[in-house]
CSV table of C-alpha atoms in Angstrom, one decimal:
chain,number,residue,atom,x,y,z
A,1,UNK,CA,20.6,-9.0,21.4
A,2,UNK,CA,17.8,-11.2,20.2
A,3,UNK,CA,15.6,-11.9,17.2
A,4,UNK,CA,12.6,-9.5,16.8
A,5,UNK,CA,9.6,-11.1,15.2
A,6,UNK,CA,7.3,-8.6,13.4
A,7,UNK,CA,3.6,-9.4,12.8
A,8,UNK,CA,2.2,-7.7,9.7
A,9,UNK,CA,-1.3,-7.0,8.7
A,10,UNK,CA,-3.9,-9.4,10.0
A,11,UNK,CA,-1.2,-11.4,11.8
A,12,UNK,CA,-0.8,-8.5,14.1
A,13,UNK,CA,-4.4,-8.9,15.3
A,14,UNK,CA,-4.0,-12.7,15.5
A,15,UNK,CA,-0.8,-12.3,17.6
A,16,UNK,CA,-2.3,-9.5,19.7
A,17,UNK,CA,1.0,-7.6,19.2
A,18,UNK,CA,3.1,-5.7,16.7
A,19,UNK,CA,6.3,-7.6,17.5
A,20,UNK,CA,8.1,-9.6,20.1
A,21,UNK,CA,11.7,-10.5,20.9
A,22,UNK,CA,12.8,-14.1,21.1
A,23,UNK,CA,16.2,-15.7,21.8
A,24,UNK,CA,18.7,-16.1,19.0
A,25,UNK,CA,19.3,-18.1,16.9
A,26,UNK,CA,15.8,-18.8,15.5
A,27,UNK,CA,14.9,-21.5,13.0
A,28,UNK,CA,11.6,-22.6,11.4
A,29,UNK,CA,10.7,-25.0,14.3
A,30,UNK,CA,11.7,-22.3,16.8
A,31,UNK,CA,9.5,-19.8,15.1
A,32,UNK,CA,6.5,-22.0,15.1
A,33,UNK,CA,7.0,-22.6,18.8
A,34,UNK,CA,7.6,-19.0,19.6
A,35,UNK,CA,4.3,-17.7,18.2
A,36,UNK,CA,0.7,-18.3,19.3
A,37,UNK,CA,-1.0,-21.4,17.8
A,38,UNK,CA,-3.3,-19.5,15.4
A,39,UNK,CA,-0.2,-17.6,14.0
A,40,UNK,CA,1.7,-20.8,13.6
A,41,UNK,CA,-1.2,-22.2,11.7
A,42,UNK,CA,-1.2,-19.2,9.4
A,43,UNK,CA,2.6,-19.6,8.9
A,44,UNK,CA,2.0,-23.1,7.5
A,45,UNK,CA,-0.1,-21.5,4.7
A,46,UNK,CA,2.0,-21.2,1.6
A,47,UNK,CA,0.6,-17.7,0.9
A,48,UNK,CA,2.2,-16.4,4.1
A,49,UNK,CA,5.8,-15.4,3.6
A,50,UNK,CA,8.6,-14.9,6.0
A,51,UNK,CA,11.4,-12.3,5.7
A,52,UNK,CA,14.7,-12.3,7.6
A,53,UNK,CA,17.0,-9.4,7.7
A,54,UNK,CA,15.1,-7.5,5.0
A,55,UNK,CA,14.9,-10.4,2.5
A,56,UNK,CA,11.9,-12.5,1.8
A,57,UNK,CA,12.9,-16.2,2.1
A,58,UNK,CA,12.2,-18.3,-1.0
A,59,UNK,CA,12.0,-21.3,1.4
A,60,UNK,CA,10.7,-20.1,4.8
A,61,UNK,CA,11.4,-23.4,6.5
A,62,UNK,CA,15.1,-22.7,5.9
A,63,UNK,CA,14.9,-19.7,8.3
A,64,UNK,CA,18.1,-19.1,10.3
A,65,UNK,CA,17.9,-15.8,12.1
A,66,UNK,CA,20.9,-14.6,14.0
A,67,UNK,CA,21.3,-12.1,16.9
A,68,UNK,CA,19.9,-8.7,15.8
A,69,UNK,CA,17.9,-10.0,12.9
A,70,UNK,CA,14.4,-8.9,12.2
A,71,UNK,CA,12.0,-11.7,11.2
A,72,UNK,CA,8.8,-10.5,9.5
A,73,UNK,CA,5.7,-12.6,9.1
A,74,UNK,CA,4.0,-11.5,5.9
A,75,UNK,CA,0.4,-12.5,5.2
A,76,UNK,CA,-1.1,-12.0,1.7
A,77,UNK,CA,-0.9,-8.4,0.6
A,78,UNK,CA,-3.7,-6.0,-0.4
A,79,UNK,CA,-2.2,-2.7,-1.6
A,80,UNK,CA,-3.1,-0.1,-4.2
B,1,UNK,CA,12.9,11.6,-13.3
B,2,UNK,CA,12.0,8.6,-11.2
B,3,UNK,CA,10.2,9.5,-8.0
B,4,UNK,CA,9.2,6.6,-5.8
B,5,UNK,CA,7.8,7.4,-2.3
B,6,UNK,CA,5.8,6.3,0.6
B,7,UNK,CA,3.8,9.0,2.2
B,8,UNK,CA,2.1,9.1,5.6
B,9,UNK,CA,0.1,12.2,5.0
B,10,UNK,CA,-2.4,13.2,2.3
B,11,UNK,CA,-0.8,14.2,-1.0
B,12,UNK,CA,-1.8,16.0,-4.2
B,13,UNK,CA,-1.5,13.7,-7.3
B,14,UNK,CA,-1.7,16.6,-9.7
B,15,UNK,CA,1.4,18.2,-8.2
B,16,UNK,CA,3.3,15.0,-8.7
B,17,UNK,CA,2.1,14.8,-12.4
B,18,UNK,CA,3.1,18.4,-12.9
B,19,UNK,CA,6.6,17.9,-11.6
B,20,UNK,CA,6.9,14.9,-13.9
B,21,UNK,CA,5.6,16.9,-16.9
B,22,UNK,CA,8.0,19.7,-16.0
B,23,UNK,CA,10.9,17.3,-15.8
B,24,UNK,CA,10.1,15.6,-19.2
B,25,UNK,CA,9.4,18.4,-21.7
B,26,UNK,CA,10.0,16.1,-24.6
B,27,UNK,CA,7.4,13.5,-23.5
B,28,UNK,CA,4.4,13.2,-25.7
B,29,UNK,CA,2.1,12.2,-22.9
B,30,UNK,CA,1.6,11.6,-19.3
B,31,UNK,CA,-0.5,8.7,-18.1
B,32,UNK,CA,-1.8,8.8,-14.5
B,33,UNK,CA,-3.7,6.5,-12.4
B,34,UNK,CA,-5.0,7.7,-9.1
B,35,UNK,CA,-6.6,5.2,-6.7
B,36,UNK,CA,-8.7,6.7,-3.9
B,37,UNK,CA,-10.8,5.7,-0.9
B,38,UNK,CA,-14.4,5.4,-2.2
B,39,UNK,CA,-16.6,8.0,-0.7
B,40,UNK,CA,-20.4,7.8,-0.1
B,41,UNK,CA,-20.3,4.1,0.9
B,42,UNK,CA,-20.2,2.5,4.4
B,43,UNK,CA,-16.4,2.7,4.6
B,44,UNK,CA,-15.5,5.4,7.1
B,45,UNK,CA,-11.7,5.1,7.0
B,46,UNK,CA,-9.0,3.0,5.5
B,47,UNK,CA,-5.7,2.0,7.1
B,48,UNK,CA,-2.6,0.9,5.2
B,49,UNK,CA,0.2,-0.7,7.0
B,50,UNK,CA,3.6,-1.6,5.4
B,51,UNK,CA,6.9,-3.1,6.4
B,52,UNK,CA,9.7,-0.6,6.3
B,53,UNK,CA,12.6,-2.9,5.2
B,54,UNK,CA,10.6,-4.3,2.3
B,55,UNK,CA,7.9,-1.9,1.1
B,56,UNK,CA,9.9,1.0,-0.4
B,57,UNK,CA,12.7,-1.2,-1.7
B,58,UNK,CA,10.1,-3.3,-3.4
B,59,UNK,CA,8.5,-0.2,-5.0
B,60,UNK,CA,11.9,0.9,-6.2
B,61,UNK,CA,12.5,-2.5,-7.8
B,62,UNK,CA,9.1,-2.3,-9.5
B,63,UNK,CA,10.0,1.1,-10.9
B,64,UNK,CA,13.3,-0.2,-12.2
B,65,UNK,CA,11.5,-3.2,-13.8
B,66,UNK,CA,9.0,-0.8,-15.5
B,67,UNK,CA,11.9,1.4,-16.7
B,68,UNK,CA,13.6,-1.6,-18.3
B,69,UNK,CA,10.4,-3.0,-19.8
B,70,UNK,CA,8.7,0.1,-21.2
B,71,UNK,CA,10.1,3.1,-23.0
B,72,UNK,CA,9.7,5.7,-20.2
B,73,UNK,CA,11.1,9.2,-19.7
B,74,UNK,CA,9.9,9.3,-16.1
B,75,UNK,CA,7.8,7.6,-13.5
B,76,UNK,CA,6.2,8.6,-10.3
B,77,UNK,CA,4.9,6.1,-7.8
B,78,UNK,CA,3.4,7.6,-4.6
B,79,UNK,CA,1.7,5.3,-2.1
B,80,UNK,CA,0.0,6.3,1.2
B,81,UNK,CA,0.4,4.5,4.5
B,82,UNK,CA,-1.5,5.2,7.7
B,83,UNK,CA,-5.1,6.2,8.2
B,84,UNK,CA,-7.0,7.6,5.1
B,85,UNK,CA,-10.4,9.2,4.9
B,86,UNK,CA,-13.0,8.7,2.1
B,87,UNK,CA,-11.9,10.6,-1.0
B,88,UNK,CA,-8.2,10.5,-0.1
B,89,UNK,CA,-5.8,9.4,-2.8
B,90,UNK,CA,-4.2,6.0,-1.9
B,91,UNK,CA,-1.8,5.6,-4.8
B,92,UNK,CA,-0.7,7.6,-7.8
B,93,UNK,CA,1.3,6.2,-10.7
B,94,UNK,CA,2.3,8.7,-13.4
B,95,UNK,CA,4.3,7.7,-16.4
B,96,UNK,CA,5.9,10.1,-19.0
B,97,UNK,CA,6.6,8.5,-22.3
B,98,UNK,CA,7.4,9.6,-25.8
B,99,UNK,CA,4.6,7.5,-27.2
B,100,UNK,CA,1.4,7.0,-25.3
B,101,UNK,CA,1.1,3.2,-25.3
B,102,UNK,CA,4.4,2.8,-23.2
B,103,UNK,CA,3.0,5.1,-20.5
B,104,UNK,CA,-0.4,3.5,-20.4
B,105,UNK,CA,1.1,0.0,-20.3
B,106,UNK,CA,3.5,1.1,-17.6
B,107,UNK,CA,0.8,2.5,-15.4
B,108,UNK,CA,-1.2,-0.7,-15.9
B,109,UNK,CA,1.8,-2.8,-15.1
B,110,UNK,CA,2.8,-0.8,-11.9
B,111,UNK,CA,-0.8,-0.9,-10.6
B,112,UNK,CA,-1.2,-4.6,-11.1
B,113,UNK,CA,2.0,-5.1,-9.1
B,114,UNK,CA,1.1,-2.6,-6.4
B,115,UNK,CA,-2.2,-4.4,-5.9
B,116,UNK,CA,-0.9,-7.9,-5.4
B,117,UNK,CA,2.9,-7.9,-5.2
B,118,UNK,CA,3.8,-5.0,-3.0
B,119,UNK,CA,4.1,-5.1,0.8
B,120,UNK,CA,0.9,-3.4,1.9
B,121,UNK,CA,-1.9,-4.5,4.1
B,122,UNK,CA,-5.2,-2.7,4.0
B,123,UNK,CA,-8.1,-2.6,6.5
B,124,UNK,CA,-11.3,-0.6,6.4
B,125,UNK,CA,-13.6,0.8,9.1
B,126,UNK,CA,-17.1,-0.4,8.5
B,127,UNK,CA,-20.0,-0.4,11.0
B,128,UNK,CA,-17.6,0.7,13.7
B,129,UNK,CA,-15.3,-2.3,13.2
B,130,UNK,CA,-12.0,-2.7,11.3
B,131,UNK,CA,-12.0,-5.4,8.6
B,132,UNK,CA,-8.8,-6.6,6.8
B,133,UNK,CA,-9.1,-6.6,3.1
B,134,UNK,CA,-8.4,-9.9,1.3
B,135,UNK,CA,-6.6,-9.7,-2.0
B,136,UNK,CA,-9.1,-10.3,-4.9
B,137,UNK,CA,-8.5,-13.3,-7.1
B,138,UNK,CA,-8.9,-11.0,-10.1
B,139,UNK,CA,-5.9,-9.0,-8.9
B,140,UNK,CA,-3.8,-12.1,-9.1
B,141,UNK,CA,-5.1,-12.9,-12.5
B,142,UNK,CA,-4.3,-9.3,-13.6
B,143,UNK,CA,-0.7,-9.6,-12.3
B,144,UNK,CA,-0.2,-13.0,-14.1
B,145,UNK,CA,-0.9,-11.4,-17.5
B,146,UNK,CA,2.5,-9.8,-17.4
B,147,UNK,CA,4.4,-13.1,-17.2
B,148,UNK,CA,2.3,-14.8,-19.9
B,149,UNK,CA,3.7,-15.3,-23.4
B,150,UNK,CA,0.8,-13.3,-24.7
B,151,UNK,CA,1.5,-10.4,-22.3
B,152,UNK,CA,-0.1,-7.0,-22.8
B,153,UNK,CA,3.2,-5.5,-23.9
C,1,UNK,CA,-20.7,12.3,-15.9
C,2,UNK,CA,-19.8,12.2,-19.6
C,3,UNK,CA,-18.1,15.4,-20.7
C,4,UNK,CA,-17.0,15.4,-24.3
C,5,UNK,CA,-15.6,18.7,-25.7
C,6,UNK,CA,-13.7,20.4,-28.4
C,7,UNK,CA,-11.7,23.4,-27.2
C,8,UNK,CA,-10.1,26.2,-29.1
C,9,UNK,CA,-8.2,27.6,-26.2
C,10,UNK,CA,-5.7,26.1,-23.7
C,11,UNK,CA,-7.3,24.0,-21.0
C,12,UNK,CA,-6.3,22.6,-17.6
C,13,UNK,CA,-6.5,18.7,-17.6
C,14,UNK,CA,-6.3,18.6,-13.8
C,15,UNK,CA,-9.5,20.7,-13.5
C,16,UNK,CA,-11.3,18.2,-15.8
C,17,UNK,CA,-10.1,15.2,-13.7
C,18,UNK,CA,-11.1,17.0,-10.5
C,19,UNK,CA,-14.6,17.6,-11.8
C,20,UNK,CA,-14.8,14.0,-12.8
C,21,UNK,CA,-13.6,12.8,-9.4
C,22,UNK,CA,-16.1,15.1,-7.6
C,23,UNK,CA,-18.9,13.7,-9.8
C,24,UNK,CA,-18.0,10.1,-9.1
C,25,UNK,CA,-17.3,9.8,-5.3
C,26,UNK,CA,-17.8,6.1,-5.4
C,27,UNK,CA,-15.2,5.5,-8.1
C,28,UNK,CA,-12.1,3.6,-6.9
C,29,UNK,CA,-9.8,5.3,-9.4
C,30,UNK,CA,-9.4,7.9,-12.1
C,31,UNK,CA,-7.2,7.0,-15.1
C,32,UNK,CA,-6.0,10.0,-17.1
C,33,UNK,CA,-4.0,10.4,-20.3
C,34,UNK,CA,-2.8,13.8,-21.2
C,35,UNK,CA,-1.1,14.2,-24.6
C,36,UNK,CA,0.8,17.4,-25.1
C,37,UNK,CA,2.9,19.2,-27.7
C,38,UNK,CA,6.5,18.1,-27.1
C,39,UNK,CA,8.7,21.0,-25.9
C,40,UNK,CA,12.4,21.4,-26.4
C,41,UNK,CA,12.5,20.0,-29.9
C,42,UNK,CA,12.4,21.8,-33.3
C,43,UNK,CA,8.6,22.0,-33.3
C,44,UNK,CA,7.6,25.6,-32.7
C,45,UNK,CA,3.8,25.2,-33.0
C,46,UNK,CA,1.1,22.7,-33.8
C,47,UNK,CA,-2.2,23.3,-35.5
C,48,UNK,CA,-5.1,21.0,-35.3
C,49,UNK,CA,-8.0,21.4,-37.7
C,50,UNK,CA,-11.3,19.5,-37.6
C,51,UNK,CA,-14.5,19.3,-39.5
C,52,UNK,CA,-17.4,20.7,-37.3
C,53,UNK,CA,-20.2,18.4,-38.6
C,54,UNK,CA,-18.2,15.2,-38.0
C,55,UNK,CA,-15.6,15.7,-35.3
C,56,UNK,CA,-17.6,16.3,-32.1
C,57,UNK,CA,-20.3,13.9,-33.1
C,58,UNK,CA,-17.6,11.3,-33.7
C,59,UNK,CA,-16.1,11.9,-30.3
C,60,UNK,CA,-19.5,11.5,-28.7
C,61,UNK,CA,-20.0,8.2,-30.5
C,62,UNK,CA,-16.6,7.1,-29.2
C,63,UNK,CA,-17.5,8.0,-25.6
C,64,UNK,CA,-20.8,6.0,-26.0
C,65,UNK,CA,-19.0,3.0,-27.3
C,66,UNK,CA,-16.5,3.2,-24.4
C,67,UNK,CA,-19.4,3.5,-22.0
C,68,UNK,CA,-21.0,0.3,-23.3
C,69,UNK,CA,-17.7,-1.6,-23.6
C,70,UNK,CA,-16.2,-0.8,-20.2
C,71,UNK,CA,-17.6,-0.5,-16.7
C,72,UNK,CA,-17.2,3.3,-16.3
C,73,UNK,CA,-18.7,5.7,-13.9
C,74,UNK,CA,-17.7,8.7,-15.9
C,75,UNK,CA,-15.6,9.8,-18.9
C,76,UNK,CA,-14.1,13.1,-20.0
C,77,UNK,CA,-12.6,13.6,-23.4
C,78,UNK,CA,-11.2,17.0,-24.2
C,79,UNK,CA,-9.5,17.8,-27.5
C,80,UNK,CA,-7.9,21.0,-28.7
C,81,UNK,CA,-8.3,22.6,-32.1
C,82,UNK,CA,-6.5,25.6,-33.5
C,83,UNK,CA,-2.9,26.6,-32.8
C,84,UNK,CA,-1.0,25.1,-29.9
C,85,UNK,CA,2.4,26.0,-28.4
C,86,UNK,CA,5.0,23.6,-27.1
C,87,UNK,CA,3.9,22.1,-23.7
C,88,UNK,CA,0.2,22.8,-24.4
C,89,UNK,CA,-2.1,19.9,-23.7
C,90,UNK,CA,-3.6,18.5,-27.0
C,91,UNK,CA,-6.0,15.9,-25.6
C,92,UNK,CA,-7.1,14.7,-22.2
C,93,UNK,CA,-9.0,11.4,-21.6
C,94,UNK,CA,-10.0,10.8,-18.0
C,95,UNK,CA,-12.0,7.7,-17.0
C,96,UNK,CA,-13.6,7.1,-13.6
C,97,UNK,CA,-14.3,3.4,-12.8
C,98,UNK,CA,-15.1,1.2,-9.8
C,99,UNK,CA,-12.1,-1.1,-10.6
C,100,UNK,CA,-8.9,0.3,-12.1
C,101,UNK,CA,-8.6,-1.9,-15.2
C,102,UNK,CA,-11.8,-0.7,-16.7
C,103,UNK,CA,-10.6,2.9,-16.5
C,104,UNK,CA,-7.1,2.1,-17.8
C,105,UNK,CA,-8.5,0.1,-20.7
C,106,UNK,CA,-11.0,2.8,-21.5
C,107,UNK,CA,-8.3,5.5,-21.7
C,108,UNK,CA,-6.2,3.2,-23.9
C,109,UNK,CA,-9.2,2.5,-26.2
C,110,UNK,CA,-10.3,6.2,-26.5
C,111,UNK,CA,-6.7,7.3,-27.2
C,112,UNK,CA,-6.3,4.7,-30.0
C,113,UNK,CA,-9.5,5.9,-31.6
C,114,UNK,CA,-8.7,9.6,-31.2
C,115,UNK,CA,-5.3,8.9,-32.8
C,116,UNK,CA,-6.5,7.2,-36.0
C,117,UNK,CA,-10.3,7.3,-36.2
C,118,UNK,CA,-11.3,10.8,-35.2
C,119,UNK,CA,-11.6,13.7,-37.6
C,120,UNK,CA,-8.5,15.7,-36.8
C,121,UNK,CA,-5.7,16.8,-39.0
C,122,UNK,CA,-2.5,18.0,-37.4
C,123,UNK,CA,0.4,20.0,-38.8
C,124,UNK,CA,3.5,21.3,-37.1
C,125,UNK,CA,5.7,24.3,-37.6
C,126,UNK,CA,9.3,23.2,-38.1
C,127,UNK,CA,12.1,25.3,-39.5
C,128,UNK,CA,9.7,28.1,-40.4
C,129,UNK,CA,7.5,25.8,-42.5
C,130,UNK,CA,4.2,24.0,-41.7
C,131,UNK,CA,4.3,20.2,-42.2
C,132,UNK,CA,1.2,18.0,-42.2
C,133,UNK,CA,1.6,15.0,-39.9
C,134,UNK,CA,0.9,11.6,-41.5
C,135,UNK,CA,-0.8,9.0,-39.4
C,136,UNK,CA,1.8,6.4,-38.1
C,137,UNK,CA,1.3,2.8,-39.2
C,138,UNK,CA,1.6,1.8,-35.5
C,139,UNK,CA,-1.4,3.9,-34.6
C,140,UNK,CA,-3.5,1.9,-37.1
C,141,UNK,CA,-2.1,-1.3,-35.6
C,142,UNK,CA,-3.0,-0.1,-32.1
C,143,UNK,CA,-6.5,0.6,-33.2
C,144,UNK,CA,-6.9,-2.8,-34.9
C,145,UNK,CA,-6.2,-4.5,-31.5
C,146,UNK,CA,-9.7,-3.6,-30.3
C,147,UNK,CA,-11.5,-5.5,-33.1
C,148,UNK,CA,-9.4,-8.6,-32.8
C,149,UNK,CA,-10.7,-11.7,-31.2
C,150,UNK,CA,-7.9,-11.5,-28.7
C,151,UNK,CA,-8.6,-7.8,-27.9
C,152,UNK,CA,-7.1,-6.2,-24.8
C,153,UNK,CA,-10.5,-6.1,-23.0
D,1,UNK,CA,-28.2,27.5,-53.4
D,2,UNK,CA,-25.3,25.2,-54.4
D,3,UNK,CA,-23.1,22.5,-53.1
D,4,UNK,CA,-20.2,23.6,-50.9
D,5,UNK,CA,-17.0,21.5,-51.1
D,6,UNK,CA,-14.8,21.6,-48.0
D,7,UNK,CA,-11.2,20.7,-48.3
D,8,UNK,CA,-9.8,19.3,-45.0
D,9,UNK,CA,-6.2,19.0,-43.7
D,10,UNK,CA,-3.6,18.7,-46.4
D,11,UNK,CA,-6.2,18.8,-49.1
D,12,UNK,CA,-6.8,22.4,-48.2
D,13,UNK,CA,-3.2,23.2,-49.2
D,14,UNK,CA,-3.5,21.1,-52.3
D,15,UNK,CA,-6.7,22.9,-53.3
D,16,UNK,CA,-5.3,26.3,-52.4
D,17,UNK,CA,-8.6,27.1,-50.6
D,18,UNK,CA,-10.8,26.0,-47.6
D,19,UNK,CA,-14.0,25.5,-49.6
D,20,UNK,CA,-15.7,26.3,-52.9
D,21,UNK,CA,-19.3,26.4,-54.1
D,22,UNK,CA,-20.3,24.4,-57.2
D,23,UNK,CA,-23.6,23.8,-58.9
D,24,UNK,CA,-26.0,21.3,-57.5
D,25,UNK,CA,-26.6,18.4,-57.9
D,26,UNK,CA,-23.1,16.9,-57.6
D,27,UNK,CA,-22.1,13.3,-58.2
D,28,UNK,CA,-18.7,11.5,-58.1
D,29,UNK,CA,-17.8,12.4,-61.7
D,30,UNK,CA,-18.9,16.0,-61.2
D,31,UNK,CA,-16.7,16.2,-58.0
D,32,UNK,CA,-13.6,14.9,-59.8
D,33,UNK,CA,-14.2,17.5,-62.5
D,34,UNK,CA,-14.9,20.3,-60.0
D,35,UNK,CA,-11.6,20.0,-58.1
D,36,UNK,CA,-8.0,20.6,-59.2
D,37,UNK,CA,-6.2,17.7,-60.8
D,38,UNK,CA,-4.0,16.9,-57.7
D,39,UNK,CA,-7.0,16.9,-55.5
D,40,UNK,CA,-8.9,14.6,-57.9
D,41,UNK,CA,-5.9,12.3,-57.8
D,42,UNK,CA,-6.0,12.2,-54.0
D,43,UNK,CA,-9.7,11.5,-54.0
D,44,UNK,CA,-9.1,8.3,-55.9
D,45,UNK,CA,-7.0,7.1,-53.0
D,46,UNK,CA,-9.0,4.7,-50.9
D,47,UNK,CA,-7.7,6.3,-47.7
D,48,UNK,CA,-9.4,9.6,-48.6
D,49,UNK,CA,-13.0,9.7,-47.5
D,50,UNK,CA,-15.9,11.9,-48.6
D,51,UNK,CA,-18.8,13.1,-46.4
D,52,UNK,CA,-22.0,14.5,-47.6
D,53,UNK,CA,-24.5,16.4,-45.4
D,54,UNK,CA,-22.6,15.4,-42.3
D,55,UNK,CA,-22.3,11.6,-43.1
D,56,UNK,CA,-19.2,9.8,-44.2
D,57,UNK,CA,-20.1,7.9,-47.4
D,58,UNK,CA,-19.3,4.2,-47.2
D,59,UNK,CA,-19.0,4.3,-51.1
D,60,UNK,CA,-17.8,7.7,-52.1
D,61,UNK,CA,-18.5,7.0,-55.8
D,62,UNK,CA,-22.2,6.9,-54.9
D,63,UNK,CA,-22.1,10.7,-54.0
D,64,UNK,CA,-25.3,12.5,-54.8
D,65,UNK,CA,-25.2,16.0,-53.2
D,66,UNK,CA,-28.2,18.2,-53.4
D,67,UNK,CA,-28.7,21.9,-53.2
D,68,UNK,CA,-27.4,23.2,-49.8
D,69,UNK,CA,-25.4,20.1,-49.0
D,70,UNK,CA,-21.9,20.3,-47.7
D,71,UNK,CA,-19.4,17.8,-49.3
D,72,UNK,CA,-16.3,17.3,-47.2
D,73,UNK,CA,-13.1,15.8,-48.6
D,74,UNK,CA,-11.4,14.0,-45.7
D,75,UNK,CA,-7.7,12.9,-46.0
D,76,UNK,CA,-6.2,10.4,-43.5
D,77,UNK,CA,-6.5,11.7,-40.0
D,78,UNK,CA,-3.8,12.4,-37.4
D,79,UNK,CA,-5.4,13.4,-34.1
D,80,UNK,CA,-4.6,13.0,-30.5
């Protein structure tokens, strides 16, 4: 098992992929290391959210993903 | 009747409003907003992506918040995902209420939240290239109205 | 497209919204409010009377005011007269707009005016007797919102 | 020719008729005389309007209906 990182919306283009698997556990520093530099830069933007195991983190720097968790990188939305 | 759905194929908003009306015979009115892909411009297609674990649960939470905030007899929220063509409906919000202003306010409220507080990302095909759509500042201002002291309802 | 009509027979609000949508391909959304005779209660019929020289001209003035006040690409206002049965649509307001909030506000504005500033008188058949419907105080308060400094739009 | 008085909404029931013809010209005092007492009482209510020749009068006591004019007695509305 591992942690799957999902790249949503424009971050998908920036990452050049939909998702990737990384080793568990995964914290904020590990996430920034695991993704490409332009994605890491976006992640530092306060308008970009991070979800773990189906919950949006109120403090993304407190990320602690375990084996089997999905981590989603959520850029600003544009629905409706 | 609360019917909250994500749809990956074209849908008929009238059918949704009719089901709502049939389910709420004692409603005095149905308010509907249908957002669609503008036709006749240079946008050739629209693509809506979402994130399964968050998007539909978020829409259900929104419907529940609207149900508690307004006096509704029913609410339908349908939202497309995937590739859409010009003229296709993107979103439909229909609210059945005893008195009209609850339904109008609920549709307004739900649309403001779907625009800038729901987990969708939209890009459009223009001049042969896909362009991600940035949220508009006005959408955030519209959303903020509902948490002000002087909120619309 | 501005289509303002009095109708003395049942009408299909969806057909009106469809004509509006077809006429405004570059609109981003259509907001519709459909008011109907409540079904399942003790009201067996509704009768709407009007005064020919004032009612339709007043509705046209209302549409023109809405056109000047909101950013609309089209507006439909259909209002029944005569005898209506439970479930029948009484009124339909559909507004096509580039951005959703103009259409939602225009539908709200038109309905508030149709409720308490348009020349209609309504009575309902309950328990075998016709009862005239008094305007509700809340309808007048709703209408007053639009002339306040802090008006909805 | 004459002036036709139209009774709208509940005033129709109160008058017991849809309309009636009266001699022209017709002013406010003449109107109050021409209609049944309960209708005249309603007319004095500020929420009841009077239209003449297709125009709602801003001051109904200034009524001056001529031959062929329609005068409409308009109680509070209840549309939509």
